Amino acid sequence: MNKKSSSNRIIFVDFNGVISYKNFWYTLEKNDKTAYDNINQTLFVSNFELVKSWMLGKNTSQEICEYLSLKLSLDYDYIYNSLVESCKKIDLSINIKNALQRLKELYKIILVTDNMDCFSDFIVKYNSDYFQIFDDIFNSSENGYFKNEVYFKFIEKYNTKINLSYLIDDSIKNCEIFNNLWWKAFNVKWETEVLQVLKWI
């Protein structure tokens, strides 16, 4: 990651809902809406415990696609390749990247995400130029625990204090947890709100 920032202050940035707004398998939404809806219902609505297991690295993307293939009677390669394609081509806000770049001299920029192995394997790998903006990236599936447990590890790593840090996240719960540590969490959705927060910071 980029290590040019000279400050020990931190901006923690969430991924989905903050710098990216499309879902996994979004490439199916136009081409195969039935499959897209069935995947979302079967996995993210009806079996969120399996989703959490995936986010903690207890299941791989291949295993999830095998599960969906059996449950939905869909071809495994079709499901898996659609997931990979959606990850490689995920939307990433250039406007937010540029705004973060302007803050690099003042803050460490750390991406914190409760996410799956496909985030690291495909989203970050195939969009590496974009992710150079971040001094560190925390992905829950690589570590076996969720991001709300990691803030103080980065505080210690960069020899700073929690009251010199901000969190930008689309989850009310995550912001409430951070606010219990310190009050500078911003619950936002969509690019315009994120840009307003970064301008204020």
Tab-separated table of C-alpha atoms in Angstrom:
chain	number	residue	atom	x	y	z
A	1	MET	CA	0.000	0.000	0.000
A	2	ASN	CA	0.962	3.630	-0.416
A	3	LYS	CA	3.033	4.809	2.564
A	4	LYS	CA	3.545	8.467	1.621
A	5	SER	CA	1.256	9.945	4.272
A	6	SER	CA	3.290	11.668	7.004
A	7	SER	CA	0.451	12.046	9.499
A	8	ASN	CA	-0.537	9.556	12.168
A	9	ARG	CA	-4.201	10.604	12.047
A	10	ILE	CA	-6.518	8.055	10.443
A	11	ILE	CA	-9.594	8.000	8.232
A	12	PHE	CA	-11.175	4.531	8.252
A	13	VAL	CA	-13.215	3.980	5.075
A	14	ASP	CA	-15.774	1.247	4.442
A	15	PHE	CA	-16.105	-0.339	0.977
A	16	ASN	CA	-19.631	-1.246	-0.133
A	17	GLY	CA	-22.030	1.673	0.145
A	18	VAL	CA	-19.154	4.127	0.551
A	19	ILE	CA	-16.763	3.848	-2.397
A	20	SER	CA	-18.660	1.147	-4.331
A	21	TYR	CA	-22.405	0.647	-4.744
A	22	LYS	CA	-22.971	-2.477	-6.814
A	23	ASN	CA	-23.643	-5.937	-5.397
A	24	PHE	CA	-21.985	-9.254	-6.094
A	25	TRP	CA	-23.412	-10.866	-9.236
A	26	TYR	CA	-24.576	-7.445	-10.457
A	27	THR	CA	-23.650	-8.485	-14.006
A	28	LEU	CA	-26.617	-10.868	-13.869
A	29	GLU	CA	-29.087	-8.147	-12.915
A	30	LYS	CA	-29.657	-7.123	-16.533
A	31	ASN	CA	-28.839	-10.378	-18.296
A	32	ASP	CA	-30.510	-12.905	-15.981
A	33	LYS	CA	-32.701	-11.117	-13.440
A	34	THR	CA	-34.283	-14.363	-12.231
A	35	ALA	CA	-30.915	-15.879	-11.344
A	36	TYR	CA	-29.795	-12.603	-9.757
A	37	ASP	CA	-32.905	-12.381	-7.571
A	38	ASN	CA	-32.736	-16.062	-6.604
A	39	ILE	CA	-29.077	-15.790	-5.589
A	40	ASN	CA	-29.755	-12.734	-3.435
A	41	GLN	CA	-32.829	-14.281	-1.807
A	42	THR	CA	-31.217	-17.684	-1.208
A	43	LEU	CA	-27.957	-16.315	0.163
A	44	PHE	CA	-28.231	-12.773	1.484
A	45	VAL	CA	-31.833	-12.929	2.744
A	46	SER	CA	-32.500	-16.528	3.719
A	47	ASN	CA	-29.039	-17.659	4.810
A	48	PHE	CA	-27.125	-14.725	6.209
A	49	GLU	CA	-25.309	-16.993	8.672
A	50	LEU	CA	-23.592	-18.546	5.666
A	51	VAL	CA	-22.770	-15.057	4.406
A	52	LYS	CA	-21.114	-14.233	7.745
A	53	SER	CA	-19.169	-17.481	7.565
A	54	TRP	CA	-17.983	-16.445	4.104
A	55	MET	CA	-16.983	-13.021	5.430
A	56	LEU	CA	-14.939	-14.666	8.174
A	57	GLY	CA	-13.047	-16.887	5.757
A	58	LYS	CA	-14.701	-20.084	6.935
A	59	ASN	CA	-16.101	-20.679	3.446
A	60	THR	CA	-14.588	-19.908	0.065
A	61	SER	CA	-16.257	-18.339	-2.941
A	62	GLN	CA	-16.056	-21.717	-4.658
A	63	GLU	CA	-17.936	-23.370	-1.798
A	64	ILE	CA	-20.599	-20.665	-1.840
A	65	CYS	CA	-21.088	-21.102	-5.574
A	66	GLU	CA	-21.331	-24.867	-5.149
A	67	TYR	CA	-24.029	-24.335	-2.521
A	68	LEU	CA	-25.959	-21.978	-4.808
A	69	SER	CA	-25.579	-24.329	-7.745
A	70	LEU	CA	-27.199	-27.160	-5.773
A	71	LYS	CA	-29.930	-25.017	-4.209
A	72	LEU	CA	-30.921	-23.242	-7.416
A	73	SER	CA	-30.133	-25.944	-9.999
A	74	LEU	CA	-27.830	-23.553	-11.814
A	75	ASP	CA	-24.542	-24.384	-13.491
A	76	TYR	CA	-21.622	-23.906	-11.090
A	77	ASP	CA	-19.347	-22.315	-13.687
A	78	TYR	CA	-22.111	-19.879	-14.613
A	79	ILE	CA	-22.501	-18.736	-11.005
A	80	TYR	CA	-18.795	-18.632	-10.225
A	81	ASN	CA	-17.740	-16.871	-13.428
A	82	SER	CA	-20.497	-14.286	-12.940
A	83	LEU	CA	-19.222	-13.598	-9.431
A	84	VAL	CA	-15.653	-13.189	-10.664
A	85	GLU	CA	-16.738	-10.899	-13.505
A	86	SER	CA	-18.783	-8.691	-11.185
A	87	CYS	CA	-15.806	-8.383	-8.822
A	88	LYS	CA	-13.299	-7.533	-11.525
A	89	LYS	CA	-15.599	-4.868	-12.991
A	90	ILE	CA	-17.043	-3.506	-9.734
A	91	ASP	CA	-17.794	0.222	-9.639
A	92	LEU	CA	-15.232	2.327	-7.765
A	93	SER	CA	-15.756	6.039	-7.151
A	94	ILE	CA	-13.003	8.081	-8.798
A	95	ASN	CA	-14.369	11.254	-7.192
A	96	ILE	CA	-13.920	9.767	-3.722
A	97	LYS	CA	-10.453	8.508	-4.597
A	98	ASN	CA	-9.465	12.018	-5.679
A	99	ALA	CA	-10.905	13.505	-2.484
A	100	LEU	CA	-8.980	10.996	-0.376
A	101	GLN	CA	-5.817	11.760	-2.307
A	102	ARG	CA	-6.079	15.387	-1.245
A	103	LEU	CA	-6.145	14.270	2.402
A	104	LYS	CA	-3.128	11.958	2.196
A	105	GLU	CA	-0.714	14.491	3.648
A	106	LEU	CA	-2.890	14.862	6.728
A	107	TYR	CA	-4.249	11.350	7.308
A	108	LYS	CA	-3.517	7.699	6.922
A	109	ILE	CA	-6.313	6.270	4.759
A	110	ILE	CA	-7.323	2.756	5.805
A	111	LEU	CA	-9.951	0.633	4.089
A	112	VAL	CA	-11.861	-1.542	6.571
A	113	THR	CA	-14.373	-4.004	5.151
A	114	ASP	CA	-16.274	-7.062	6.321
A	115	ASN	CA	-15.899	-8.882	3.059
A	116	MET	CA	-15.201	-12.143	1.286
A	117	ASP	CA	-12.175	-13.809	-0.268
A	118	CYS	CA	-13.317	-12.635	-3.701
A	119	PHE	CA	-12.839	-9.036	-2.543
A	120	SER	CA	-9.098	-9.565	-2.137
A	121	ASP	CA	-8.729	-12.110	-4.930
A	122	PHE	CA	-10.559	-10.183	-7.644
A	123	ILE	CA	-11.717	-6.695	-6.652
A	124	VAL	CA	-8.395	-5.526	-5.204
A	125	LYS	CA	-6.185	-7.617	-7.481
A	126	TYR	CA	-7.777	-6.438	-10.732
A	127	ASN	CA	-8.184	-2.820	-9.623
A	128	SER	CA	-4.808	-2.441	-7.941
A	129	ASP	CA	-4.203	1.107	-9.185
A	130	TYR	CA	-7.308	2.296	-7.379
A	131	PHE	CA	-6.427	0.627	-4.098
A	132	GLN	CA	-2.979	2.206	-3.949
A	133	ILE	CA	-4.721	5.164	-2.309
A	134	PHE	CA	-5.003	3.160	0.926
A	135	ASP	CA	-2.183	2.883	3.451
A	136	ASP	CA	-3.713	-0.358	4.723
A	137	ILE	CA	-6.585	-2.663	3.828
A	138	PHE	CA	-8.413	-4.819	6.349
A	139	ASN	CA	-10.638	-7.568	4.958
A	140	SER	CA	-12.419	-9.714	7.546
A	141	SER	CA	-12.156	-12.937	5.529
A	142	GLU	CA	-8.359	-12.708	5.567
A	143	ASN	CA	-8.246	-12.230	9.324
A	144	GLY	CA	-11.075	-14.360	10.716
A	145	TYR	CA	-12.779	-11.532	12.596
A	146	PHE	CA	-14.896	-8.487	11.816
A	147	LYS	CA	-13.553	-4.975	11.406
A	148	ASN	CA	-15.036	-3.553	14.602
A	149	GLU	CA	-12.302	-5.446	16.450
A	150	VAL	CA	-9.443	-3.946	14.445
A	151	TYR	CA	-9.515	-0.181	15.007
A	152	PHE	CA	-7.204	-0.139	18.008
A	153	LYS	CA	-4.692	-2.354	16.205
A	154	PHE	CA	-4.297	0.352	13.582
A	155	ILE	CA	-4.283	3.041	16.270
A	156	GLU	CA	-1.345	1.223	17.868
A	157	LYS	CA	0.388	0.513	14.537
A	158	TYR	CA	0.387	4.173	13.558
A	159	ASN	CA	1.083	5.443	17.068
A	160	THR	CA	-2.002	7.612	17.212
A	161	LYS	CA	-5.193	7.990	19.253
A	162	ILE	CA	-8.799	7.059	18.565
A	163	ASN	CA	-9.818	10.698	19.015
A	164	LEU	CA	-7.686	11.626	16.011
A	165	SER	CA	-9.594	9.191	13.810
A	166	TYR	CA	-12.738	9.126	11.693
A	167	LEU	CA	-14.904	6.302	10.372
A	168	ILE	CA	-16.959	6.624	7.181
A	169	ASP	CA	-19.407	3.707	6.936
A	170	ASP	CA	-22.866	2.977	5.549
A	171	SER	CA	-23.801	0.748	8.502
A	172	ILE	CA	-25.575	2.411	11.416
A	173	LYS	CA	-24.463	-0.423	13.709
A	174	ASN	CA	-20.795	-0.062	12.780
A	175	CYS	CA	-20.982	3.682	13.335
A	176	GLU	CA	-22.612	3.196	16.730
A	177	ILE	CA	-19.815	0.828	17.771
A	178	PHE	CA	-17.181	3.327	16.647
A	179	ASN	CA	-19.021	6.153	18.382
A	180	ASN	CA	-18.826	4.194	21.627
A	181	LEU	CA	-15.059	4.437	21.218
A	182	TRP	CA	-15.128	7.974	19.888
A	183	TRP	CA	-17.758	10.227	18.354
A	184	LYS	CA	-16.350	10.808	14.866
A	185	ALA	CA	-18.239	8.218	12.815
A	186	PHE	CA	-20.164	9.292	9.741
A	187	ASN	CA	-23.064	7.125	8.611
A	188	VAL	CA	-23.345	7.778	4.876
A	189	LYS	CA	-24.815	6.258	1.742
A	190	TRP	CA	-23.816	7.111	-1.810
A	191	GLU	CA	-21.033	9.174	-3.268
A	192	THR	CA	-22.474	12.654	-2.670
A	193	GLU	CA	-22.710	12.125	1.093
A	194	VAL	CA	-19.189	10.700	1.285
A	195	LEU	CA	-17.790	13.654	-0.646
A	196	GLN	CA	-19.554	16.077	1.704
A	197	VAL	CA	-17.963	14.363	4.710
A	198	LEU	CA	-14.498	14.374	3.126
A	199	LYS	CA	-14.869	18.055	2.307
A	200	TRP	CA	-15.809	18.757	5.932
A	201	ILE	CA	-12.828	16.747	7.208
